[in-house]
Amino acid sequence: MLAMAAPASVAEAQSIIRVEIREEGGELPPLARGARERRMVKFMDELERPGEIVYDVHWEPPAGGLREPITAFLAYRQAGSRRPRGLMVSYPAGTSGRQVARFRVSEEQVLRWGEVTSWHIQLRRDDTVFDERRESREE
């Protein structure tokens, strides 16, 4: 009986197609009237305000749709913190067709804790992991 249950879960497996990462920063706002910048002009072109970091996880449920709800998780670490952080998006039973789970690391977090040095994305239901991707720039 147990041997028959395993192939059914493999047939239901969800899969991550790709992960797109965007940094939505921009130029610094102009100085207030009468304000003076005290940085060397030589480096002005390197000044940018870090923005939020957006992770778009493109994934696809099985052909007949999800039989049970699943959750997409993003766990990540930032340069200025040893504590891992996490975000999640839940999908109900019946979800079908290509999906995009969007995770946002806010501009405030980037300013406070620095760049994301590692991330781990999973599609899972309870303790069952259907697919995962990860990247690390930590030493």
Coordinates of N, CA and C in Angstrom, one line a residue:
M1 N 0.8 -1.2 0.0 CA 0.0 0.0 0.0 C 0.9 1.3 0.0
L2 N 1.9 1.3 0.8 CA 2.8 2.4 0.9 C 3.5 2.7 -0.5
A3 N 3.9 1.6 -1.2 CA 4.6 1.7 -2.5 C 3.6 2.4 -3.5
M4 N 2.4 2.2 -3.4 CA 1.4 2.8 -4.4 C 1.2 4.3 -4.1
A5 N 1.4 4.7 -2.9 CA 1.2 6.1 -2.6 C 2.3 7.0 -3.1
A6 N 3.5 6.5 -3.2 CA 4.6 7.3 -3.6 C 4.5 7.8 -5.1
P7 N 4.2 6.9 -6.0 CA 4.0 7.4 -7.4 C 2.9 8.4 -7.6
A8 N 1.9 8.4 -6.8 CA 0.8 9.4 -6.9 C 1.3 10.8 -6.5
S9 N 2.2 10.9 -5.5 CA 2.7 12.2 -5.1 C 3.7 12.7 -6.1
V10 N 4.4 11.8 -6.8 CA 5.3 12.3 -7.8 C 4.5 12.8 -9.0
A11 N 3.4 12.2 -9.3 CA 2.6 12.6 -10.5 C 2.0 14.0 -10.2
E12 N 1.8 14.3 -8.9 CA 1.2 15.6 -8.5 C 2.2 16.7 -8.3
A13 N 3.5 16.4 -8.5 CA 4.6 17.3 -8.2 C 4.4 18.6 -8.9
Q14 N 4.6 19.7 -8.2 CA 4.7 21.0 -8.7 C 6.1 21.3 -9.1
S15 N 6.4 22.2 -10.0 CA 7.8 22.5 -10.4 C 8.0 24.0 -10.6
I16 N 9.2 24.4 -10.1 CA 9.6 25.8 -10.4 C 10.2 25.8 -11.7
I17 N 9.7 26.8 -12.5 CA 10.2 26.9 -13.9 C 11.5 27.9 -13.9
R18 N 11.4 29.0 -13.2 CA 12.5 29.9 -13.1 C 12.3 30.9 -12.0
V19 N 13.4 31.5 -11.5 CA 13.3 32.6 -10.5 C 13.9 33.8 -11.1
E20 N 13.2 34.9 -11.1 CA 13.7 36.2 -11.6 C 13.9 37.1 -10.4
I21 N 15.0 37.8 -10.4 CA 15.3 38.7 -9.3 C 15.5 40.1 -9.8
R22 N 14.8 41.1 -9.3 CA 14.9 42.5 -9.7 C 15.2 43.3 -8.5
E23 N 16.1 44.3 -8.7 CA 16.4 45.3 -7.7 C 15.7 46.6 -8.2
E24 N 14.7 47.0 -7.4 CA 14.0 48.2 -7.9 C 14.5 49.4 -7.1
G25 N 15.7 49.8 -7.4 CA 16.2 51.0 -6.8 C 16.1 52.2 -7.8
G26 N 16.9 53.2 -7.5 CA 16.8 54.3 -8.4 C 17.8 55.4 -8.0
E27 N 17.8 56.5 -8.7 CA 18.7 57.6 -8.3 C 18.2 58.2 -7.0
L28 N 19.2 58.8 -6.4 CA 18.8 59.6 -5.2 C 17.9 60.8 -5.5
P29 N 17.0 61.1 -4.7 CA 16.2 62.3 -5.0 C 17.1 63.6 -5.0
P30 N 16.6 64.6 -5.7 CA 17.5 65.8 -5.8 C 17.6 66.4 -4.4
L31 N 18.7 67.2 -4.2 CA 18.9 67.8 -2.9 C 17.9 68.9 -2.7
A32 N 17.5 69.2 -1.5 CA 16.6 70.3 -1.2 C 17.3 71.6 -1.6
R33 N 16.5 72.6 -1.9 CA 17.0 73.9 -2.3 C 17.9 74.5 -1.3
G34 N 19.1 74.9 -1.7 CA 20.1 75.5 -0.7 C 20.9 74.4 0.0
A35 N 20.6 73.1 -0.1 CA 21.4 72.1 0.6 C 22.8 71.9 -0.2
R36 N 23.8 71.5 0.5 CA 25.1 71.3 -0.1 C 25.5 69.9 0.1
E37 N 25.9 69.2 -0.9 CA 26.4 67.8 -0.8 C 27.9 67.9 -0.4
R38 N 28.3 67.1 0.6 CA 29.6 67.1 1.1 C 30.4 65.9 0.6
R39 N 30.0 65.3 -0.5 CA 30.8 64.1 -1.0 C 31.6 64.6 -2.2
M40 N 32.7 63.9 -2.5 CA 33.5 64.3 -3.6 C 32.8 64.1 -4.9
V41 N 32.8 65.1 -5.8 CA 32.1 65.0 -7.0 C 32.5 63.8 -7.8
K42 N 33.7 63.4 -7.7 CA 34.2 62.2 -8.5 C 33.3 61.0 -8.3
F43 N 32.7 60.8 -7.1 CA 32.0 59.6 -6.8 C 30.5 59.8 -6.9
M44 N 30.0 61.0 -7.3 CA 28.6 61.3 -7.3 C 27.8 60.3 -8.2
D45 N 28.4 59.9 -9.3 CA 27.7 59.0 -10.2 C 27.5 57.6 -9.6
E46 N 28.2 57.3 -8.6 CA 28.1 56.0 -7.9 C 27.0 55.9 -6.9
L47 N 26.4 57.1 -6.5 CA 25.4 57.2 -5.5 C 24.1 56.7 -6.0
E48 N 23.6 55.7 -5.4 CA 22.2 55.2 -5.7 C 21.5 54.8 -4.4
R49 N 20.3 55.0 -4.4 CA 19.5 54.5 -3.2 C 19.1 53.1 -3.5
P50 N 19.4 52.2 -2.6 CA 19.0 50.8 -2.8 C 17.5 50.8 -2.7
G51 N 16.9 49.9 -3.5 CA 15.4 49.8 -3.5 C 15.0 48.4 -3.0
E52 N 13.8 48.1 -3.1 CA 13.3 46.8 -2.7 C 13.9 45.7 -3.7
I53 N 14.0 44.5 -3.2 CA 14.4 43.4 -4.1 C 13.2 42.5 -4.3
V54 N 12.9 42.2 -5.5 CA 11.7 41.4 -5.9 C 12.1 40.1 -6.4
Y55 N 11.5 39.0 -5.9 CA 11.8 37.7 -6.4 C 10.5 37.2 -7.0
D56 N 10.5 36.9 -8.3 CA 9.3 36.3 -9.0 C 9.6 34.9 -9.2
V57 N 8.9 34.0 -8.6 CA 9.1 32.6 -8.8 C 8.0 32.0 -9.7
H58 N 8.4 31.7 -10.9 CA 7.4 31.1 -11.9 C 7.4 29.6 -11.7
W59 N 6.2 29.1 -11.5 CA 6.0 27.7 -11.2 C 4.7 27.2 -11.9
E60 N 4.6 25.9 -11.9 CA 3.4 25.3 -12.6 C 2.9 24.1 -11.8
P61 N 1.6 24.2 -11.5 CA 0.9 23.0 -10.8 C 0.8 21.9 -11.8
P62 N 0.4 20.7 -11.4 CA 0.2 19.6 -12.3 C -1.0 20.0 -13.2
A63 N -1.1 19.2 -14.3 CA -2.1 19.5 -15.4 C -3.5 19.6 -14.9
G64 N -3.9 18.8 -14.0 CA -5.3 18.9 -13.5 C -5.5 19.9 -12.4
G65 N -4.5 20.7 -12.0 CA -4.6 21.7 -10.9 C -4.2 21.1 -9.6
L66 N -4.1 21.9 -8.6 CA -3.7 21.4 -7.2 C -4.8 20.6 -6.6
R67 N -4.5 19.5 -6.1 CA -5.5 18.7 -5.3 C -5.7 19.3 -3.9
E68 N -4.6 19.7 -3.3 CA -4.5 20.3 -2.0 C -3.8 21.6 -2.0
P69 N -4.0 22.5 -1.1 CA -3.3 23.8 -1.0 C -1.8 23.5 -0.9
I70 N -1.0 24.4 -1.5 CA 0.5 24.4 -1.3 C 0.9 25.8 -0.9
T71 N 2.2 25.9 -0.5 CA 2.7 27.2 -0.1 C 4.1 27.4 -0.8
A72 N 4.4 28.6 -1.3 CA 5.7 28.9 -1.7 C 6.4 29.7 -0.6
F73 N 7.6 29.3 -0.3 CA 8.3 29.9 0.8 C 9.6 30.5 0.3
L74 N 10.0 31.7 0.8 CA 11.3 32.3 0.5 C 11.9 32.5 1.9
A75 N 13.1 31.9 2.1 CA 13.9 32.1 3.3 C 15.2 32.8 2.8
Y76 N 15.6 33.9 3.5 CA 16.8 34.6 3.0 C 17.6 35.2 4.2
R77 N 18.8 35.5 3.9 CA 19.7 36.2 4.9 C 20.3 37.4 4.2
Q78 N 20.5 38.4 5.1 CA 21.1 39.7 4.6 C 22.5 39.9 5.2
A79 N 23.3 40.7 4.6 CA 24.7 40.9 5.0 C 24.8 41.4 6.4
G80 N 23.9 42.3 6.9 CA 24.1 42.8 8.2 C 23.3 42.1 9.3
S81 N 22.9 40.9 9.0 CA 22.1 40.2 10.0 C 22.4 38.7 9.9
R82 N 22.5 38.0 11.0 CA 22.7 36.6 11.0 C 21.4 35.8 11.0
R83 N 20.3 36.6 11.4 CA 19.0 36.0 11.5 C 18.3 35.8 10.1
P84 N 17.9 34.5 9.8 CA 17.2 34.3 8.6 C 15.8 35.0 8.7
R85 N 15.3 35.4 7.5 CA 13.9 35.9 7.4 C 13.2 35.1 6.5
G86 N 11.8 35.2 6.5 CA 11.0 34.4 5.6 C 9.8 35.1 5.1
L87 N 9.3 34.7 3.9 CA 8.1 35.2 3.4 C 7.4 34.0 2.8
M88 N 6.0 34.1 2.6 CA 5.3 32.9 2.0 C 4.1 33.4 1.3
V89 N 3.7 32.6 0.3 CA 2.5 32.9 -0.5 C 1.8 31.5 -0.6
S90 N 0.5 31.5 -0.2 CA -0.3 30.2 -0.2 C -1.2 30.2 -1.4
Y91 N -1.4 29.0 -1.9 CA -2.3 28.7 -3.1 C -3.3 27.7 -2.7
P92 N -4.6 28.0 -3.0 CA -5.6 27.0 -2.6 C -5.7 25.8 -3.6
A93 N -6.4 24.8 -3.1 CA -6.7 23.6 -4.0 C -7.4 24.2 -5.2
G94 N -7.2 23.5 -6.4 CA -7.8 23.9 -7.6 C -7.0 24.9 -8.4
T95 N -5.9 25.5 -7.9 CA -5.1 26.4 -8.6 C -4.5 25.7 -9.8
S96 N -4.6 26.3 -11.0 CA -4.1 25.6 -12.2 C -3.4 26.7 -13.1
G97 N -2.7 26.2 -14.1 CA -1.9 27.1 -15.0 C -0.7 27.7 -14.4
R98 N 0.1 28.3 -15.2 CA 1.4 28.9 -14.7 C 1.1 30.0 -13.7
Q99 N 1.9 30.0 -12.6 CA 1.7 30.9 -11.5 C 3.0 31.7 -11.3
V100 N 2.9 32.8 -10.6 CA 4.1 33.6 -10.2 C 3.9 34.0 -8.8
A101 N 4.8 33.4 -7.9 CA 4.8 33.8 -6.5 C 5.7 35.0 -6.4
R102 N 5.3 36.1 -5.9 CA 6.1 37.4 -5.8 C 6.4 37.6 -4.4
F103 N 7.7 37.7 -4.1 CA 8.2 38.0 -2.8 C 9.0 39.4 -2.9
R104 N 8.8 40.2 -1.9 CA 9.4 41.5 -1.9 C 10.2 41.7 -0.5
V105 N 11.5 42.0 -0.7 CA 12.3 42.4 0.4 C 12.3 43.9 0.4
S106 N 11.7 44.6 1.4 CA 11.4 46.0 1.3 C 12.7 46.8 1.3
E107 N 12.5 48.1 0.8 CA 13.6 49.0 0.7 C 14.2 49.3 2.1
E108 N 13.3 49.4 3.1 CA 13.7 49.6 4.5 C 14.6 48.5 5.0
Q109 N 14.2 47.3 4.7 CA 15.1 46.2 5.1 C 16.4 46.2 4.4
V110 N 16.5 46.5 3.2 CA 17.7 46.6 2.4 C 18.6 47.7 3.0
L111 N 18.0 48.9 3.3 CA 18.8 50.0 3.9 C 19.3 49.6 5.3
R112 N 18.5 48.9 6.1 CA 18.9 48.5 7.4 C 19.9 47.3 7.5
W113 N 19.6 46.3 6.7 CA 20.4 45.0 6.9 C 21.3 44.7 5.7
G114 N 21.2 45.5 4.6 CA 22.1 45.3 3.5 C 21.6 44.3 2.5
E115 N 22.5 43.9 1.5 CA 22.1 43.0 0.4 C 21.7 41.6 0.9
V116 N 21.0 40.9 0.1 CA 20.6 39.6 0.4 C 21.8 38.7 -0.1
T117 N 22.3 37.9 0.9 CA 23.5 37.1 0.6 C 23.2 35.7 0.3
S118 N 22.0 35.2 0.7 CA 21.6 33.9 0.3 C 20.1 33.8 0.4
W119 N 19.5 32.9 -0.5 CA 18.1 32.7 -0.5 C 17.8 31.2 -0.8
H120 N 16.6 30.8 -0.3 CA 16.1 29.4 -0.6 C 14.6 29.5 -0.8
I121 N 14.2 29.0 -1.9 CA 12.8 29.0 -2.3 C 12.3 27.6 -2.3
Q122 N 11.1 27.3 -1.7 CA 10.5 26.0 -1.8 C 9.0 26.0 -2.1
L123 N 8.6 25.1 -2.9 CA 7.1 24.8 -3.0 C 6.9 23.6 -2.1
R124 N 5.9 23.8 -1.2 CA 5.7 22.7 -0.2 C 4.3 22.6 0.3
R125 N 4.0 21.4 0.8 CA 2.7 21.2 1.5 C 3.1 20.5 2.8
D126 N 2.9 21.1 3.9 CA 3.4 20.5 5.2 C 4.8 20.1 5.1
D127 N 5.2 18.9 5.3 CA 6.6 18.5 5.3 C 7.1 18.0 3.9
T128 N 6.2 18.0 2.9 CA 6.6 17.6 1.6 C 7.1 18.7 0.7
V129 N 8.3 18.6 0.3 CA 8.9 19.6 -0.6 C 8.8 19.1 -2.0
F130 N 8.1 19.9 -2.9 CA 7.9 19.5 -4.3 C 9.0 19.9 -5.2
D131 N 9.6 21.1 -4.9 CA 10.7 21.6 -5.7 C 11.3 22.8 -4.9
E132 N 12.6 23.0 -5.2 CA 13.3 24.1 -4.5 C 14.4 24.6 -5.3
R133 N 14.8 25.9 -5.1 CA 16.0 26.5 -5.7 C 16.7 27.3 -4.6
R134 N 18.0 27.5 -4.7 CA 18.7 28.2 -3.7 C 20.0 28.8 -4.3
E135 N 20.4 29.9 -3.7 CA 21.7 30.6 -4.1 C 22.3 31.2 -2.8
S136 N 23.6 31.1 -2.8 CA 24.3 31.7 -1.6 C 25.6 32.4 -2.1
R137 N 25.8 33.6 -1.5 CA 27.1 34.3 -1.8 C 27.8 34.5 -0.4
E138 N 27.4 33.7 0.6 CA 28.0 33.8 1.9 C 29.3 33.0 1.8
E139 N 30.3 33.5 2.6 CA 31.6 32.8 2.7 C 31.6 31.8 3.8

